[in-house]
Structures are given as C-alpha cells and as structure tokens.
Short mmCIF file of C-alpha atoms in Angstrom, two decimals:
data_model
loop_
_atom_site.label_atom_id
_atom_site.label_comp_id
_atom_site.label_asym_id
_atom_site.label_seq_id
_atom_site.Cartn_x
_atom_site.Cartn_y
_atom_site.Cartn_z
CA UNK A 1 192.18 75.89 211.47
CA UNK A 2 188.70 74.31 211.29
CA UNK A 3 187.11 77.76 211.16
CA UNK A 4 189.37 78.75 208.25
CA UNK A 5 188.46 75.61 206.30
CA UNK A 6 184.76 76.16 206.95
CA UNK A 7 184.95 79.79 205.82
CA UNK A 8 186.76 78.78 202.63
CA UNK A 9 184.13 76.15 201.91
CA UNK A 10 181.31 78.65 202.37
CA UNK A 11 183.06 81.13 200.04
CA UNK A 12 183.57 78.42 197.44
CA UNK A 13 179.87 77.58 197.54
CA UNK A 14 178.72 81.19 197.36
CA UNK A 15 181.28 82.49 194.85
CA UNK A 16 179.75 83.78 191.66
CA UNK A 17 180.23 81.51 188.63
CA UNK A 18 182.74 82.78 186.09
CA UNK A 19 182.53 82.17 182.35
CA UNK A 20 186.07 81.51 181.10
CA UNK A 21 187.36 82.12 177.58
CA UNK A 22 186.82 78.49 176.49
CA UNK A 23 183.38 78.58 178.12
CA UNK A 24 182.45 81.71 176.16
CA UNK A 25 183.66 80.06 172.94
CA UNK A 26 181.44 77.05 173.71
CA UNK A 27 178.26 79.02 174.31
CA UNK A 28 178.90 81.18 171.23
CA UNK A 29 179.31 78.01 169.17
CA UNK A 30 175.93 76.90 170.46
CA UNK A 31 174.44 80.32 169.68
CA UNK A 32 175.56 80.03 166.06
CA UNK A 33 174.03 76.61 165.41
CA UNK A 34 170.28 77.48 165.52
CA UNK A 35 170.73 80.62 163.40
CA UNK A 36 172.89 78.81 160.84
CA UNK A 37 170.18 76.17 160.55
CA UNK A 38 167.44 78.76 160.09
CA UNK A 39 169.18 80.13 156.98
CA UNK A 40 171.14 77.13 155.70
CA UNK A 41 168.08 75.61 154.02
CA UNK A 42 167.33 78.65 151.83
CA UNK A 43 169.68 77.66 149.01
CA UNK A 44 169.01 73.94 149.55
CA UNK A 45 165.22 74.05 149.01
CA UNK A 46 165.35 73.35 145.24
CA UNK A 47 167.54 70.29 145.84
CA UNK A 48 165.30 69.05 148.69
CA UNK A 49 162.18 69.47 146.55
CA UNK A 50 163.69 67.59 143.62
CA UNK A 51 165.04 64.74 145.74
CA UNK A 52 161.93 64.22 147.88
CA UNK A 53 159.48 64.99 145.03
CA UNK A 54 157.56 67.52 147.08
CA UNK A 55 155.88 70.82 146.34
CA UNK A 56 156.28 74.39 147.46
CA UNK A 57 153.83 74.26 150.39
CA UNK A 58 155.67 71.38 152.05
CA UNK A 59 159.04 73.02 151.41
CA UNK A 60 157.77 76.14 153.16
CA UNK A 61 156.93 73.93 156.15
CA UNK A 62 160.56 72.75 156.22
CA UNK A 63 161.47 76.39 156.89
CA UNK A 64 158.41 77.44 158.89
CA UNK A 65 158.15 74.31 161.08
CA UNK A 66 161.61 74.97 162.49
CA UNK A 67 161.12 78.71 162.91
CA UNK A 68 157.69 78.51 164.53
CA UNK A 69 158.64 75.77 167.03
CA UNK A 70 161.78 77.70 167.87
CA UNK A 71 159.94 80.99 168.41
CA UNK A 72 157.05 79.48 170.39
CA UNK A 73 159.22 77.63 172.93
CA UNK A 74 162.10 80.08 173.48
CA UNK A 75 160.69 81.90 176.52
CA UNK A 76 159.73 78.57 178.08
CA UNK A 77 163.31 77.38 177.49
CA UNK A 78 164.62 80.42 179.36
CA UNK A 79 162.28 79.79 182.30
CA UNK A 80 163.22 76.11 182.52
CA UNK A 81 166.89 77.10 182.62
CA UNK A 82 166.22 79.47 185.53
CA UNK A 83 164.33 76.68 187.29
CA UNK A 84 166.46 73.57 186.72
CA UNK A 85 169.89 75.03 185.96
CA UNK A 86 171.06 76.64 182.73
CA UNK A 87 173.99 74.30 182.18
CA UNK A 88 171.71 71.28 182.48
CA UNK A 89 169.23 72.67 179.93
CA UNK A 90 172.13 73.75 177.70
CA UNK A 91 173.59 70.24 177.61
CA UNK A 92 170.19 68.61 177.10
CA UNK A 93 169.19 71.06 174.38
CA UNK A 94 172.49 70.70 172.56
CA UNK A 95 172.34 66.89 172.64
CA UNK A 96 168.76 66.99 171.36
CA UNK A 97 169.79 69.42 168.62
CA UNK A 98 172.43 66.96 167.44
CA UNK A 99 169.98 64.04 167.42
CA UNK A 100 167.27 65.99 165.58
CA UNK A 101 169.84 67.22 163.06
CA UNK A 102 170.73 63.58 162.42
CA UNK A 103 167.02 62.83 161.98
CA UNK A 104 166.74 65.66 159.43
CA UNK A 105 169.73 64.38 157.51
CA UNK A 106 168.35 60.82 157.41
CA UNK A 107 164.70 61.76 156.74
CA UNK A 108 163.25 59.30 154.15
CA UNK A 109 160.48 61.65 153.00
CA UNK A 110 159.23 65.21 153.03
CA UNK A 111 156.84 64.90 155.97
CA UNK A 112 159.40 63.11 158.13
CA UNK A 113 161.79 65.98 157.36
CA UNK A 114 159.14 68.51 158.44
CA UNK A 115 158.60 66.60 161.72
CA UNK A 116 162.35 66.44 162.37
CA UNK A 117 162.67 70.16 161.67
CA UNK A 118 159.94 70.96 164.20
CA UNK A 119 161.78 68.84 166.79
CA UNK A 120 165.05 70.54 165.85
CA UNK A 121 163.45 73.96 166.46
CA UNK A 122 162.20 72.81 169.87
CA UNK A 123 165.71 71.60 170.76
CA UNK A 124 167.18 74.95 169.75
CA UNK A 125 164.64 76.69 171.99
CA UNK A 126 165.90 74.70 174.97
CA UNK A 127 169.55 75.45 174.21
CA UNK A 128 169.78 79.04 173.02
CA UNK A 129 168.24 81.01 175.94
CA UNK A 130 170.83 79.43 178.23
CA UNK A 131 173.61 81.08 176.20
CA UNK A 132 172.52 84.64 176.93
CA UNK A 133 171.42 83.82 180.47
CA UNK A 134 174.81 82.25 181.24
CA UNK A 135 176.62 85.30 179.84
CA UNK A 136 174.42 87.60 181.96
CA UNK A 137 174.85 85.54 185.13
CA UNK A 138 178.54 84.61 184.84
CA UNK A 139 180.10 87.85 183.57
CA UNK A 140 180.02 91.48 184.64
CA UNK A 141 181.28 94.92 183.66
CA UNK A 142 183.59 95.11 180.68
CA UNK A 143 183.72 91.32 180.27
CA UNK A 144 179.95 91.20 179.90
CA UNK A 145 179.98 94.04 177.36
CA UNK A 146 182.62 92.25 175.29
CA UNK A 147 180.80 88.92 175.57
CA UNK A 148 177.52 90.49 174.45
CA UNK A 149 179.25 92.17 171.51
CA UNK A 150 180.74 88.83 170.50
CA UNK A 151 177.31 87.21 170.84
CA UNK A 152 175.77 89.81 168.53
CA UNK A 153 178.61 89.44 166.04
CA UNK A 154 178.24 85.65 166.13
CA UNK A 155 174.48 85.88 165.56
CA UNK A 156 174.77 88.20 162.58
CA UNK A 157 177.64 86.29 161.02
CA UNK A 158 175.81 82.97 161.50
CA UNK A 159 172.79 84.25 159.57
CA UNK A 160 174.88 85.15 156.52
CA UNK A 161 177.36 82.28 156.81
CA UNK A 162 174.52 79.76 157.06
CA UNK A 163 173.34 80.62 153.57
CA UNK A 164 176.89 80.48 152.16
CA UNK A 165 177.59 77.17 153.90
CA UNK A 166 174.34 75.71 152.61
CA UNK A 167 175.31 76.41 149.01
CA UNK A 168 178.78 74.95 149.43
CA UNK A 169 177.56 71.76 151.14
CA UNK A 170 174.79 71.09 148.61
CA UNK A 171 177.19 71.49 145.68
CA UNK A 172 179.97 69.48 147.36
CA UNK A 173 177.65 66.44 147.64
CA UNK A 174 179.83 64.94 150.38
CA UNK A 175 179.85 61.13 150.10
CA UNK A 176 176.73 61.40 147.94
CA UNK A 177 174.70 63.01 150.72
CA UNK A 178 173.61 66.03 148.65
CA UNK A 179 171.36 68.39 150.62
CA UNK A 180 171.44 66.08 153.65
CA UNK A 181 174.94 67.34 154.50
CA UNK A 182 173.51 70.69 155.63
CA UNK A 183 171.99 68.86 158.61
CA UNK A 184 174.53 66.07 159.14
CA UNK A 185 177.35 68.60 159.53
CA UNK A 186 175.78 69.61 162.86
CA UNK A 187 176.44 66.23 164.45
CA UNK A 188 180.25 66.44 164.86
CA UNK A 189 179.97 70.11 165.84
CA UNK A 190 177.49 69.20 168.59
CA UNK A 191 179.75 66.39 169.86
CA UNK A 192 182.64 68.84 170.18
CA UNK A 193 180.36 71.37 171.85
CA UNK A 194 179.13 68.85 174.41
CA UNK A 195 182.67 67.88 175.40
CA UNK A 196 183.64 71.54 175.83
CA UNK A 197 180.42 72.38 177.70
CA UNK A 198 180.89 69.62 180.27
CA UNK A 199 184.31 71.01 181.10
CA UNK A 200 184.03 74.78 180.71
CA UNK A 201 180.42 76.01 181.03
CA UNK A 202 179.52 76.84 184.67
CA UNK A 203 176.16 76.01 186.22
CA UNK A 204 173.95 79.02 186.95
CA UNK A 205 170.33 79.31 187.96
CA UNK A 206 167.93 81.85 189.39
CA UNK A 207 168.25 82.28 193.17
CA UNK A 208 164.44 82.40 193.41
CA UNK A 209 163.12 80.15 190.63
CA UNK A 210 159.41 80.23 189.90
CA UNK A 211 157.29 77.35 188.62
CA UNK A 212 156.40 77.27 184.95
CA UNK A 213 153.63 79.69 184.02
CA UNK A 214 151.34 77.20 182.29
CA UNK A 215 148.52 79.61 181.24
CA UNK A 216 151.10 82.11 179.95
CA UNK A 217 152.99 79.43 178.06
CA UNK A 218 149.84 78.14 176.36
CA UNK A 219 148.57 81.62 175.44
CA UNK A 220 151.97 82.72 174.08
CA UNK A 221 152.11 79.58 171.94
CA UNK A 222 148.58 80.21 170.64
CA UNK A 223 149.40 83.87 169.91
CA UNK A 224 152.53 83.08 167.90
CA UNK A 225 150.97 80.13 166.09
CA UNK A 226 147.88 82.09 165.01
CA UNK A 227 150.16 84.75 163.55
CA UNK A 228 153.10 82.84 162.07
CA UNK A 229 151.42 79.72 160.64
CA UNK A 230 148.91 81.48 158.34
CA UNK A 231 151.50 84.02 157.20
CA UNK A 232 154.04 81.35 156.30
CA UNK A 233 151.60 78.88 154.71
CA UNK A 234 148.81 81.15 153.43
CA UNK A 235 150.14 82.04 149.97
CA UNK A 236 151.18 78.49 149.04
CA UNK A 237 147.83 77.15 150.29
CA UNK A 238 145.83 79.77 148.36
CA UNK A 239 144.73 81.70 151.47
CA UNK A 240 141.91 79.34 152.56
CA UNK A 241 139.38 80.34 155.24
CA UNK A 242 141.41 78.91 158.13
CA UNK A 243 144.27 81.36 157.46
CA UNK A 244 141.95 84.36 157.83
CA UNK A 245 140.27 82.92 160.92
CA UNK A 246 143.69 82.29 162.44
CA UNK A 247 144.86 85.85 161.77
CA UNK A 248 141.60 87.19 163.23
CA UNK A 249 142.23 85.12 166.38
CA UNK A 250 145.75 86.52 166.85
CA UNK A 251 144.85 89.87 168.50
CA UNK A 252 142.39 88.10 170.82
CA UNK A 253 145.01 85.55 171.88
CA UNK A 254 147.64 88.27 172.33
CA UNK A 255 145.27 90.37 174.46
CA UNK A 256 144.42 87.35 176.63
CA UNK A 257 148.12 86.59 177.04
CA UNK A 258 148.88 90.14 178.14
CA UNK A 259 145.98 90.17 180.63
CA UNK A 260 147.07 86.88 182.22
CA UNK A 261 150.71 87.96 182.46
CA UNK A 262 149.82 91.37 183.90
CA UNK A 263 147.62 89.80 186.58
CA UNK A 264 150.36 87.34 187.57
CA UNK A 265 152.93 90.18 187.70
CA UNK A 266 150.70 92.29 189.97
CA UNK A 267 150.14 89.33 192.29
CA UNK A 268 153.88 89.04 192.89
CA UNK A 269 154.39 85.89 190.85
CA UNK A 270 156.86 85.69 187.96
CA UNK A 271 154.91 85.24 184.74
CA UNK A 272 156.44 83.79 181.61
CA UNK A 273 156.89 87.28 180.17
CA UNK A 274 156.70 89.84 183.02
CA UNK A 275 155.14 93.14 181.83
CA UNK A 276 157.19 94.88 184.54
CA UNK A 277 160.32 93.95 182.58
CA UNK A 278 159.21 96.41 179.92
CA UNK A 279 159.62 99.24 182.42
CA UNK A 280 163.31 99.04 181.42
CA UNK A 281 163.58 101.60 178.62
CA UNK A 282 166.62 99.94 177.06
CA UNK A 283 164.83 96.60 176.77
CA UNK A 284 161.52 98.03 175.57
CA UNK A 285 162.95 100.33 172.92
CA UNK A 286 165.58 97.84 171.81
CA UNK A 287 162.97 95.13 171.21
CA UNK A 288 160.79 97.48 169.17
CA UNK A 289 163.80 98.36 167.01
CA UNK A 290 164.73 94.69 166.60
CA UNK A 291 161.42 93.90 164.86
CA UNK A 292 161.86 95.81 161.57
CA UNK A 293 165.60 95.04 161.50
CA UNK A 294 165.12 91.26 161.79
CA UNK A 295 162.13 91.19 159.45
CA UNK A 296 164.20 92.92 156.77
CA UNK A 297 167.30 90.80 157.40
CA UNK A 298 165.60 87.40 157.07
CA UNK A 299 163.30 88.54 154.25
CA UNK A 300 166.30 89.75 152.25
CA UNK A 301 168.23 86.50 152.74
CA UNK A 302 165.27 84.37 151.67
CA UNK A 303 164.34 86.48 148.64
CA UNK A 304 167.90 86.95 147.35
CA UNK A 305 168.47 83.16 147.50
CA UNK A 306 165.38 82.55 145.37
CA UNK A 307 166.15 85.37 142.92
CA UNK A 308 169.76 84.36 142.35
CA UNK A 309 168.94 80.68 141.73
CA UNK A 310 165.58 80.80 139.97
CA UNK A 311 165.96 84.16 138.21
CA UNK A 312 169.67 84.74 137.62
CA UNK A 313 170.34 81.04 137.08
CA UNK A 314 173.16 80.73 139.62
CA UNK A 315 174.00 77.42 141.26
CA UNK A 316 173.86 77.00 145.04
CA UNK A 317 177.56 77.77 145.51
CA UNK A 318 177.48 80.95 143.42
CA UNK A 319 174.24 82.06 145.11
CA UNK A 320 175.79 81.56 148.52
CA UNK A 321 179.15 83.12 147.72
CA UNK A 322 177.48 86.20 146.24
CA UNK A 323 176.79 87.17 149.88
CA UNK A 324 180.35 86.49 151.08
CA UNK A 325 181.24 90.23 151.04
CA UNK A 326 178.35 90.83 153.44
CA UNK A 327 179.72 88.23 155.87
CA UNK A 328 183.31 89.52 155.66
CA UNK A 329 182.27 93.14 156.18
CA UNK A 330 180.00 92.15 159.07
CA UNK A 331 182.82 90.27 160.79
CA UNK A 332 185.40 93.04 160.66
CA UNK A 333 183.06 95.94 161.44
CA UNK A 334 181.43 94.12 164.36
CA UNK A 335 184.85 93.76 166.02
CA UNK A 336 185.01 97.55 166.26
CA UNK A 337 181.54 97.77 167.82
CA UNK A 338 182.54 97.97 171.51
CA UNK A 339 185.02 100.79 170.89
CA UNK A 340 182.54 102.73 168.77
CA UNK A 341 179.77 102.39 171.35
CA UNK A 342 182.14 103.46 174.13
CA UNK A 343 183.06 106.59 172.19
CA UNK A 344 179.83 107.58 170.42
CA UNK A 345 177.09 105.81 172.39
CA UNK A 346 174.02 104.30 170.79
CA UNK A 347 174.07 106.72 167.86
CA UNK A 348 176.32 104.08 166.30
CA UNK A 349 173.09 102.11 165.71
CA UNK A 350 171.58 105.08 163.87
CA UNK A 351 174.69 105.41 161.72
CA UNK A 352 174.47 101.68 161.00
CA UNK A 353 170.95 102.01 159.61
CA UNK A 354 172.12 104.77 157.26
CA UNK A 355 175.05 102.65 156.06
CA UNK A 356 172.82 99.60 155.59
CA UNK A 357 170.33 101.69 153.62
CA UNK A 358 173.08 102.83 151.26
CA UNK A 359 174.12 99.21 150.77
CA UNK A 360 170.59 98.07 149.91
CA UNK A 361 170.27 100.96 147.44
CA UNK A 362 173.48 99.82 145.76
CA UNK A 363 172.02 96.30 145.49
CA UNK A 364 168.83 97.74 143.96
CA UNK A 365 170.91 99.60 141.36
CA UNK A 366 172.89 96.44 140.57
CA UNK A 367 169.69 94.43 140.09
CA UNK A 368 168.16 97.12 137.87
CA UNK A 369 171.32 97.51 135.77
CA UNK A 370 172.68 93.97 135.47
CA UNK A 371 169.68 91.62 135.65
CA UNK A 372 169.77 88.70 134.98
CA UNK A 373 173.58 88.71 135.00
CA UNK A 374 173.93 89.11 138.74
CA UNK A 375 176.80 87.59 140.63
CA UNK A 376 179.61 88.17 143.07
CA UNK A 377 181.11 91.18 141.29
CA UNK A 378 177.90 93.13 140.67
CA UNK A 379 176.61 92.55 144.20
CA UNK A 380 179.95 93.10 145.96
CA UNK A 381 179.71 96.87 146.72
CA UNK A 382 176.13 96.73 147.98
CA UNK A 383 176.57 93.52 149.96
CA UNK A 384 179.74 94.77 151.66
CA UNK A 385 178.23 98.14 152.61
CA UNK A 386 174.98 96.54 153.82
CA UNK A 387 176.96 94.03 155.91
CA UNK A 388 178.94 96.84 157.52
CA UNK A 389 175.71 98.65 158.39
CA UNK A 390 174.17 95.52 159.88
CA UNK A 391 177.29 95.00 162.00
CA UNK A 392 176.90 98.48 163.50
CA UNK A 393 173.35 97.62 164.54
CA UNK A 394 172.77 93.99 165.55
CA UNK A 395 175.56 93.31 168.10
CA UNK A 396 174.99 96.67 169.77
CA UNK A 397 171.22 96.25 169.96
CA UNK A 398 171.69 92.89 171.72
CA UNK A 399 173.88 94.61 174.31
CA UNK A 400 171.44 97.47 174.77
CA UNK A 401 168.38 95.24 175.23
CA UNK A 402 169.90 93.24 178.09
CA UNK A 403 172.07 95.97 179.63
CA UNK A 404 169.68 96.70 182.51
CA UNK A 405 168.19 93.23 183.05
CA UNK A 406 169.17 91.95 186.54
CA UNK A 407 171.04 88.64 186.75
CA UNK A 408 168.11 87.03 188.60
CA UNK A 409 165.95 87.57 185.51
CA UNK A 410 168.64 86.72 182.97
CA UNK A 411 166.78 83.68 181.63
CA UNK A 412 163.49 85.53 181.24
CA UNK A 413 165.14 88.57 179.63
CA UNK A 414 167.15 86.42 177.25
CA UNK A 415 164.10 84.41 176.28
CA UNK A 416 162.08 87.56 175.57
CA UNK A 417 164.82 89.03 173.38
CA UNK A 418 165.50 85.90 171.37
CA UNK A 419 161.78 85.19 170.96
CA UNK A 420 161.30 88.69 169.55
CA UNK A 421 164.22 88.18 167.17
CA UNK A 422 163.15 84.71 166.06
CA UNK A 423 159.50 85.70 165.57
CA UNK A 424 160.65 88.64 163.47
CA UNK A 425 162.94 86.40 161.41
CA UNK A 426 160.00 84.09 160.71
CA UNK A 427 157.81 87.10 159.88
CA UNK A 428 160.44 88.37 157.45
CA UNK A 429 160.38 85.16 155.44
CA UNK A 430 156.58 85.13 155.56
CA UNK A 431 155.93 88.78 154.65
CA UNK A 432 158.73 89.79 152.29
CA UNK A 433 158.89 86.29 150.85
CA UNK A 434 155.15 86.31 150.18
CA UNK A 435 155.35 89.80 148.67
CA UNK A 436 158.15 88.76 146.32
CA UNK A 437 156.51 85.51 145.19
CA UNK A 438 153.17 87.27 144.67
CA UNK A 439 154.77 89.98 142.51
CA UNK A 440 156.83 87.65 140.31
CA UNK A 441 153.98 86.39 138.04
CA UNK A 442 152.73 89.94 137.39
CA UNK A 443 155.92 92.01 137.25
CA UNK A 444 158.72 89.57 136.50
CA UNK A 445 161.59 88.49 138.74
CA UNK A 446 163.67 91.68 138.41
CA UNK A 447 160.92 94.15 139.22
CA UNK A 448 159.58 91.93 142.02
CA UNK A 449 163.06 91.87 143.58
CA UNK A 450 163.47 95.66 143.24
CA UNK A 451 160.08 96.35 144.84
CA UNK A 452 160.80 93.94 147.70
CA UNK A 453 164.19 95.55 148.35
CA UNK A 454 162.57 99.00 148.41
CA UNK A 455 160.07 97.74 151.01
CA UNK A 456 163.03 96.50 153.04
CA UNK A 457 164.59 99.94 152.65
CA UNK A 458 161.49 101.47 154.27
CA UNK A 459 162.01 99.07 157.18
CA UNK A 460 165.64 100.18 157.47
CA UNK A 461 164.50 103.82 157.62
CA UNK A 462 162.06 102.89 160.40
CA UNK A 463 164.89 101.15 162.28
CA UNK A 464 166.99 104.32 162.04
CA UNK A 465 164.17 106.49 163.38
CA UNK A 466 163.51 104.09 166.26
CA UNK A 467 167.21 104.06 167.15
CA UNK A 468 166.97 107.76 168.00
CA UNK A 469 164.86 106.79 171.02
CA UNK A 470 167.48 104.44 172.48
CA UNK A 471 169.25 105.50 175.69
CA UNK A 472 172.41 107.37 174.68
CA UNK A 473 174.60 104.80 176.48
CA UNK A 474 174.17 101.02 176.77
CA UNK A 475 174.15 100.95 180.56
#
C-alpha cells in the first residue's frame, strides 16, 4: 500500500503540466493585451496631443517608447520565465501591465505618459513570452497545433481590433475620460486575467535553467536601441547628428552581439539568443518571412489612421470602423487555417500573400478614385480581402516558426520570435510612417498614401517569395 502511494506521488510530481481550455483562454487574453495597446494609440494621438498640449516628436515617443522597451526586453523575459517559472513571471508581468496601464490613464502630462508607456512596454515583455512558452511546454500534438493557430489568430485580430477599439473609446468619452479610457480599460481586464491565471495556468519551467546572459542582454538592448530610436524619432527631430551616429553604431553592436552569443553557444552555455537555434530551418526561414510581413502590417495601420483622420476628415470612430471588415475577415479565415495547412501545407502562406496583395491593390484603387471621400464603404472590399490574406499568413507562420523548437527551449524560442515580430512592428511605424509623412508636404496626402501602399505591396511580394522556402509541412 505504501509503495503504491509513493509511486502515485512520484507520478504526480513528474507528470507533464497540461494547459486546459480555460488556461488557454487566459494566456490568449494576455497575448492580446500588449498588441492591442501597441495599436490602440494610433487613432488617439490627435486627442492626446490636444489635451496634453504636446507636439509631434513627443507623441511619437508615446508610440515608440512602448514599442522599443517591449522589443528590447522580450528575449530577457523569456529567459527569466525559463529560470524562475513561467507562471510566476506571467502573473508578475500581468499585474505590472495593469498598474502601468493605470499610470498611463492617469498621466498628468506628456512626459509622464511617455515614462508610463516605457514601463508598460517592459511589463508586456515580462508577460508575453510566457504565453508561447506555456503553450509549447504544456501542450503537444494536435492540441499544440490548434493552440498555436489560435494564438496567431488572436495576435492578428488584436492588431486590427486595437485600432478600432481606440477610436470607439476616444469618441465615447467614458465618464469624461476621453483618450485616457484606452489605457484604463486594461485594468479590469487584467484583474479578470489574474484571477483566471491563478486558477488555470500551470507552472512550467526549463528543466535545466541557465543564468541570465548579461553581456548578451546588454548588447541586444544596444543593438535594438541604436536601430529603433533614431528611426522612430529622426524625422520629427530633423535628423540631427546623433541619429546618424546611432544608425552607424547599429551594425557594430549587432556584430558584437552575434560574436558574444556564438562564443557562449560553442562553450556549451545557453546564450540569450542561441545561434544554434537557427539551425532549425522552420524557425530561421519563418523569422525572415515575418520581418517584411510585420513591417508592412504595422506601417499600414499607422499610416491609414493618419490619412483617414487628417486627410479624409474622419473622426476616430469612423477611422477605426473603416478597418472593421479587415478584422471580421481575419477572424473567420483564421479559423480555417489549421484545416488548410493540414491539407495544403505551407503553400497556404504563399496563397495568403497573393490574396493580401490583391486587397492592398483594391485599397490603392479606392484611394485614387474616391479621395478624400474615403470611408467604410469604399474601403470595404480591399480591407476584407487584405484581412483574409493576412489571416492565411500570420497564424500559420507562428506555428511554423516554433514547430521544431524543443520544450526545454520554449522560452528562448518564444522570446526570439516575439522580439522579431515586435521589432518589425516598430520598424514598420518608423519606416513607412516616416516615408508617408515625408511625402505629404511635396505630393499631397492622397499621392503620399498611394506611394506608401505601393511600397507595402513590394513587401507583400517579398513575403510571398520567401514563403516558397518554408518547409512544406509545419512539423
């Protein structure tokens, strides 16, 4: 009898953690929050600027401060989850995200809002890597494939829905809060998420955790900062000398980072970003594809918000709802993703790039024909088709990238993927946003928007070509 009890106890301790349905809902809720908050401010920037009496350069920091802090700390967040327990980091990151959202909503001035946004990005970086790592460690087989598809669908939908929600909340002016509601709405959502997480999210951690790679962490932060900060702030600041010096330092910092990580990998230690992880073809090729896709996605969302409000004269609600067909199409098409991948393999991603390209072309035609009388009806065909194309790509690419990553490296793999995505999202706002705003004074709003959309179309074509190199199945 004693032997039976002992055996049962040992099995209970060594049994693999299982992510239940409510647990999956909880982590997906957490996955949506940081992406919603990246995009929710796009349509609120005019209201923030008017209320806080601040200029364009500071408003860009409201967007960039969050995105840069988020991108810089994501891989570190994944490593800390492997080391101290992913559930623990998830709960701490989510609680901090709620508190920093409250700080954003109560910010008395522009610079205090920027500081709160940086802290909010850091909190998101602690929380989000634990979502993917928990899915990788606590699911397997078909359940993991479905969970990853739902994660990808949640991420894509959150990016579009964030912009729509921002417009609705600003216009609703709940209890006189105006733009502050876009941040305050996070607080009750976080409270619900914390209650669910305590009950339903299992604890997982790496069986062989490594200490934090301090040199790698510092060099990655320097690399991303020297690239993202000048690109996001350069145009508004007039491209002073420091922006060019920073960009010149980027390749040096990136090369130093790679050398340090490669040496640590060869010595048998686990660096922050192991170069050996890129031996996995699915991860390497999927990350390369994710760059042009995410740059185009975020650049489009930022530029269309500016064009619809400042050029077409739409209010925040109309500007947000003009993209509703994109969100609806994304939702329904993404649900079919697992079946399509099972039947046709990764060529579904290639087909998605073609469909998205057609949608963007339809938007270009609508802008050329109807400007400045753009709105829901004129954008509906293009937005819906583009959303369907995005849904065939994003959820499936997430699955492909992590399909071969072992559970022991789930935190590292997740951090690498989300860092790539977030850096590309920040780059999209910086590059396509800068292109658009630079063209407006010389070519007018309509032509600037058309040219920017055509540049995005080139990125979509590149995504389609890169998708041909993906493994035919998702592992």
